[in-house]
Short mmCIF file of C-alpha atoms in Angstrom, two decimals:
data_model
loop_
_atom_site.label_atom_id
_atom_site.label_comp_id
_atom_site.label_asym_id
_atom_site.label_seq_id
_atom_site.Cartn_x
_atom_site.Cartn_y
_atom_site.Cartn_z
CA MET A 1 -3.81 0.85 7.44
CA ARG A 2 -0.16 2.40 8.00
CA LEU A 3 0.67 6.08 8.28
CA VAL A 4 4.09 6.82 7.73
CA ILE A 5 5.24 10.35 8.80
CA LEU A 6 8.17 12.28 7.33
CA ASP A 7 9.62 15.52 8.52
CA ASN A 8 9.14 17.13 5.19
CA TYR A 9 8.05 16.94 1.41
CA ASP A 10 11.15 15.80 -0.17
CA LEU A 11 11.94 12.79 2.43
CA ALA A 12 7.97 11.70 1.96
CA SER A 13 8.46 11.75 -1.65
CA GLU A 14 11.90 9.84 -1.21
CA TRP A 15 10.17 7.34 1.26
CA ALA A 16 7.56 6.79 -1.52
CA ALA A 17 9.78 6.37 -4.16
CA LYS A 18 12.05 3.57 -2.62
CA TYR A 19 8.98 1.96 -1.36
CA ILE A 20 7.94 1.97 -5.02
CA CYS A 21 11.24 0.94 -6.36
CA ASN A 22 11.67 -1.78 -3.41
CA CYS A 23 8.28 -3.27 -4.55
CA ILE A 24 9.18 -3.62 -8.31
CA VAL A 25 12.68 -5.40 -7.43
CA LYS A 26 11.50 -7.88 -5.01
CA PHE A 27 8.73 -8.56 -7.43
CA LYS A 28 11.17 -9.56 -10.08
CA PRO A 29 9.51 -8.73 -13.20
CA GLY A 30 10.18 -10.24 -16.20
CA LYS A 31 9.14 -10.89 -20.06
CA ASP A 32 6.68 -13.37 -18.85
CA ARG A 33 5.90 -11.65 -15.31
CA TYR A 34 5.14 -8.02 -15.52
CA PHE A 35 4.52 -5.34 -12.39
CA SER A 36 1.35 -3.38 -12.66
CA LEU A 37 1.49 0.12 -11.15
CA GLY A 38 -1.27 2.62 -10.94
CA LEU A 39 -0.10 6.40 -11.08
CA PRO A 40 -1.22 10.02 -10.29
CA THR A 41 -0.66 13.25 -11.59
CA GLY A 42 -0.62 16.64 -9.86
CA SER A 43 2.11 18.50 -7.98
CA THR A 44 2.51 15.91 -5.03
CA PRO A 45 3.80 12.81 -7.28
CA LEU A 46 6.42 15.16 -9.23
CA GLY A 47 9.04 14.86 -6.04
CA CYS A 48 8.69 10.69 -6.15
CA TYR A 49 8.92 10.98 -9.94
CA LYS A 50 12.14 12.62 -9.93
CA LYS A 51 13.51 9.91 -7.21
CA LEU A 52 12.72 7.27 -9.40
CA ILE A 53 13.74 8.78 -12.52
CA GLU A 54 17.52 8.93 -10.52
CA TYR A 55 17.06 5.47 -9.34
CA HIS A 56 16.97 4.43 -12.99
CA LYS A 57 19.47 6.38 -14.02
CA ARG A 58 21.99 5.18 -11.72
CA GLY A 59 20.93 1.19 -12.65
CA ASP A 60 19.05 0.74 -9.29
CA LEU A 61 15.59 0.15 -11.30
CA SER A 62 14.08 -0.63 -14.42
CA PHE A 63 10.62 -0.19 -15.94
CA LYS A 64 11.42 -2.28 -18.81
CA TYR A 65 8.94 -4.82 -17.56
CA VAL A 66 6.32 -2.61 -15.73
CA LYS A 67 2.88 -1.64 -16.89
CA THR A 68 1.51 1.53 -15.66
CA PHE A 69 -2.19 2.58 -15.41
CA ASN A 70 -2.90 6.17 -15.06
CA MET A 71 -5.51 7.43 -12.99
CA ASP A 72 -7.55 10.05 -14.99
CA GLU A 73 -7.56 12.18 -18.37
CA TYR A 74 -9.46 15.46 -19.35
CA VAL A 75 -12.05 15.10 -21.95
CA GLY A 76 -11.56 17.24 -25.35
CA LEU A 77 -8.10 18.33 -24.10
CA PRO A 78 -5.46 17.29 -27.09
CA ARG A 79 -2.91 14.53 -26.21
CA ASN A 80 -0.19 17.09 -26.73
CA HIS A 81 -1.97 20.12 -24.81
CA PRO A 82 0.54 20.77 -22.09
CA GLU A 83 -2.29 20.55 -19.82
CA SER A 84 -3.21 17.11 -20.57
CA TYR A 85 -1.86 14.42 -18.40
CA HIS A 86 -0.63 12.28 -21.36
CA SER A 87 1.67 15.57 -21.58
CA TYR A 88 2.35 15.81 -17.85
CA MET A 89 3.25 12.02 -17.74
CA TRP A 90 5.58 12.16 -20.60
CA ASN A 91 7.17 15.17 -19.65
CA ASN A 92 7.87 14.47 -15.77
CA PHE A 93 8.16 10.79 -16.13
CA PHE A 94 7.85 8.20 -18.75
CA LYS A 95 10.46 9.98 -21.29
CA HIS A 96 13.17 9.64 -18.67
CA VAL A 97 12.77 5.96 -17.67
CA ASP A 98 12.84 2.73 -20.20
CA ILE A 99 9.41 2.16 -19.72
CA ASP A 100 7.59 0.69 -23.10
CA PRO A 101 5.16 3.06 -24.68
CA ASN A 102 2.71 0.37 -25.36
CA ASN A 103 2.57 -0.29 -21.43
CA ALA A 104 1.99 3.13 -20.67
CA HIS A 105 -1.62 3.25 -20.34
CA ILE A 106 -3.25 6.66 -19.99
CA LEU A 107 -7.18 7.03 -20.55
CA ASP A 108 -8.10 8.64 -24.12
CA GLY A 109 -10.20 11.47 -23.62
CA ASN A 110 -10.54 12.13 -26.94
CA ALA A 111 -12.03 8.61 -27.84
CA GLU A 112 -15.43 8.61 -30.21
CA ASP A 113 -17.37 6.50 -27.61
CA LEU A 114 -16.30 7.48 -24.12
CA GLN A 115 -17.91 4.52 -22.06
CA ALA A 116 -16.04 1.93 -24.40
CA GLU A 117 -12.57 3.78 -23.76
CA CYS A 118 -13.31 3.30 -19.87
CA ASP A 119 -14.64 -0.23 -20.66
CA ALA A 120 -11.54 -1.31 -22.38
CA PHE A 121 -9.36 0.62 -19.87
CA GLU A 122 -10.69 -1.92 -16.95
CA GLU A 123 -10.20 -4.92 -19.29
CA LYS A 124 -6.54 -3.79 -19.91
CA ILE A 125 -5.92 -4.08 -15.97
CA LYS A 126 -7.67 -7.39 -15.91
CA GLU A 127 -5.56 -8.45 -18.44
CA ALA A 128 -2.39 -7.25 -16.71
CA GLY A 129 -3.45 -9.63 -13.92
CA GLY A 130 -4.76 -6.90 -11.78
CA ILE A 131 -2.44 -3.83 -10.45
CA ASP A 132 0.11 -4.47 -7.76
CA LEU A 133 0.48 -1.12 -6.39
CA PHE A 134 -1.80 1.92 -6.79
CA VAL A 135 -0.19 4.99 -5.85
CA GLY A 136 -2.66 8.13 -5.30
CA GLY A 137 -2.20 11.58 -4.43
CA PRO A 138 -5.72 13.05 -3.54
CA ASP A 139 -6.93 16.41 -1.91
CA GLY A 140 -9.55 14.13 -0.22
CA HIS A 141 -10.68 12.50 -3.15
CA ILE A 142 -9.10 9.70 -5.41
CA ALA A 143 -8.54 10.78 -8.97
CA PHE A 144 -11.55 12.49 -10.49
CA ASN A 145 -14.01 10.76 -7.96
CA GLU A 146 -15.17 13.58 -5.99
CA PRO A 147 -17.61 14.24 -3.39
CA GLY A 148 -20.95 12.18 -3.69
CA SER A 149 -18.84 9.28 -6.12
CA SER A 150 -19.92 5.84 -5.37
CA LEU A 151 -17.20 4.23 -3.34
CA VAL A 152 -17.73 1.08 -5.44
CA SER A 153 -17.44 3.17 -8.92
CA ARG A 154 -15.62 2.10 -11.68
CA THR A 155 -13.79 3.62 -14.53
CA ARG A 156 -16.25 6.34 -16.40
CA LEU A 157 -17.20 9.65 -17.34
CA LYS A 158 -17.09 12.27 -14.78
CA THR A 159 -18.37 15.92 -14.66
CA LEU A 160 -16.27 18.00 -12.45
CA ALA A 161 -17.39 19.82 -9.86
CA MET A 162 -17.34 23.92 -10.10
CA ASP A 163 -14.66 24.05 -7.33
CA THR A 164 -12.30 21.84 -9.29
CA ILE A 165 -12.87 24.04 -12.45
CA LEU A 166 -12.01 27.24 -10.65
CA ALA A 167 -8.60 25.43 -8.97
CA ASN A 168 -7.60 24.40 -12.40
CA ALA A 169 -8.09 27.85 -13.94
CA LYS A 170 -4.56 28.91 -13.08
CA TYR A 171 -3.40 26.34 -15.33
CA PHE A 172 -5.34 27.84 -18.18
CA ASP A 173 -4.48 31.31 -18.36
CA GLY A 174 -7.65 31.78 -15.59
CA ASP A 175 -10.01 31.64 -18.17
CA LEU A 176 -12.84 29.35 -16.95
CA SER A 177 -13.96 28.77 -20.63
CA LYS A 178 -10.85 26.62 -21.33
CA VAL A 179 -11.12 24.63 -18.63
CA PRO A 180 -12.37 21.21 -19.15
CA THR A 181 -15.78 20.03 -17.51
CA MET A 182 -15.34 16.47 -17.87
CA ALA A 183 -12.83 13.81 -17.35
CA LEU A 184 -12.77 10.03 -17.63
CA THR A 185 -11.47 8.35 -14.57
CA VAL A 186 -10.87 5.33 -12.73
CA GLY A 187 -13.28 4.75 -9.97
CA VAL A 188 -12.86 4.14 -6.10
CA GLY A 189 -13.85 0.47 -6.69
CA THR A 190 -11.12 0.34 -9.40
CA VAL A 191 -8.52 1.17 -7.11
CA MET A 192 -9.65 -0.95 -4.07
CA ASP A 193 -9.15 -4.10 -6.46
CA ALA A 194 -5.37 -3.18 -6.40
CA ARG A 195 -2.96 -5.52 -4.31
CA GLU A 196 -1.71 -2.61 -2.67
CA VAL A 197 -2.54 1.12 -2.30
CA MET A 198 -0.17 3.94 -1.37
CA ILE A 199 -1.38 7.49 -1.17
CA LEU A 200 0.69 10.81 -0.83
CA ILE A 201 -0.72 13.72 1.15
CA THR A 202 1.07 16.49 1.61
CA GLY A 203 1.34 20.00 2.58
CA ALA A 204 -0.99 22.31 5.55
CA HIS A 205 -3.29 22.29 2.70
CA LYS A 206 -3.80 19.19 2.38
CA ALA A 207 -4.19 18.62 6.37
CA PHE A 208 -8.21 18.23 6.55
CA ALA A 209 -7.94 15.81 3.90
CA LEU A 210 -5.43 13.52 5.97
CA TYR A 211 -7.79 14.32 8.82
CA LYS A 212 -11.05 13.10 6.80
CA ALA A 213 -8.87 10.00 5.38
CA ILE A 214 -8.01 8.25 8.63
CA GLU A 215 -9.75 9.76 11.60
CA GLU A 216 -13.47 10.00 10.44
CA GLY A 217 -15.53 7.10 9.23
CA ILE A 218 -15.77 5.94 5.55
CA ASN A 219 -17.79 8.87 3.80
CA HIS A 220 -18.51 9.44 -0.24
CA MET A 221 -18.10 13.00 0.41
CA TRP A 222 -14.45 12.26 1.13
CA THR A 223 -13.95 9.33 -1.41
CA VAL A 224 -10.31 8.62 0.02
CA SER A 225 -11.71 7.28 3.20
CA ALA A 226 -12.60 4.32 1.26
CA PHE A 227 -9.09 3.12 1.82
CA GLN A 228 -9.60 2.75 5.24
CA GLN A 229 -11.01 -0.45 4.31
CA HIS A 230 -8.35 -1.85 1.91
CA PRO A 231 -6.34 -4.42 3.27
CA ARG A 232 -2.90 -3.11 2.54
CA THR A 233 -3.19 0.81 2.61
CA ILE A 234 -0.13 3.12 3.26
CA PHE A 235 -0.54 7.10 3.60
CA VAL A 236 2.94 8.50 2.83
CA CYS A 237 2.85 12.30 4.52
CA ASP A 238 5.17 15.20 5.93
CA GLU A 239 4.49 16.86 9.28
CA ASP A 240 2.96 19.98 7.65
CA ALA A 241 0.21 17.29 6.73
CA THR A 242 -0.66 16.11 9.94
CA LEU A 243 -1.57 19.44 11.62
CA GLU A 244 -5.38 18.26 11.72
CA LEU A 245 -4.56 14.78 13.54
CA LYS A 246 -4.96 14.29 17.02
CA VAL A 247 -1.51 14.57 18.76
CA LYS A 248 -2.24 10.77 19.97
CA THR A 249 -2.83 9.68 16.50
CA VAL A 250 0.29 11.35 15.14
CA LYS A 251 2.33 9.57 18.19
CA TYR A 252 0.79 6.03 17.61
CA PHE A 253 1.73 5.74 13.80
CA LYS A 254 5.39 7.54 14.71
CA GLY A 255 5.98 5.01 17.20
CA LEU A 256 5.09 2.17 14.69
CA MET A 257 7.75 3.43 12.44
CA HIS A 258 10.15 3.35 15.25
CA VAL A 259 9.33 -0.17 16.32
CA ASN A 260 9.30 -1.27 12.55
CA ASN A 261 12.58 0.43 12.12
CA LYS A 262 11.05 2.22 9.16
CA LEU A 263 12.07 5.68 9.58
CA VAL A 264 14.28 5.33 6.57
CA GLU A 265 13.08 3.05 3.85
CA PRO A 266 16.47 0.68 2.89
CA LEU A 267 16.53 0.89 -1.18
CA TYR A 268 16.66 -1.99 -2.73
CA SER A 269 18.83 -2.62 -6.70
CA MET A 270 18.31 -4.40 -9.63
CA LYS A 271 22.26 -4.17 -10.03
CA GLU A 272 23.78 -7.79 -9.63
CA GLY A 273 24.27 -8.82 -6.22
CA ASN A 274 21.83 -6.45 -4.58
#
């Protein structure tokens, strides 16, 4: 497990975007070899998405041969609703890059058979050869795998906790009656199957989540802690997110960054000759 600590949110977002870009470029995707990328929603990854769009527009990165799999979607919310995760992904990322819409996979929260939709999503991941890099941006839990979720769970229908519903009310005019109470979500086990996992945690309000994720034991009440057992996990955070960590923990991981000369992630490009 690696912990990459940057000075602020913008630098953490840039480091994460460069890492994603480099993974895709080094993979050398093509029509018979797609790179599979798991993606999150929320406020944390927005800076990362903006940088990826920037790299695409200047010719360093293409999503033509990339397949994406999003973590979750609300149940019962129309796809074109401004707060649906379909809307989020298309408005904040997909419409700005050259991804084939058929390769951008997002769970359908309006499917007639929700369990069949979840099973089909798992099958699509399998058909794609598994996920090469799964990116997450949790608040102690991964996707909608809230406290108490099984650490070997698969994609499924999930009832949302009241804390989550209350927190989401701000996106629905403060009206609790408009907030979805159920969602489709990938499972912890689904993400654990990825060949590599990168978790974005930024801000002082997520400091306790980062502490639970890396300094305490594995616990289903903090599902993000499961990634301590993944062979290739990178936590990317800013200084504010480290406020609950022990000083020696922060010094240890910062020391590794100096040794590996990874204070600044280099950017590889798809441009000819790079």
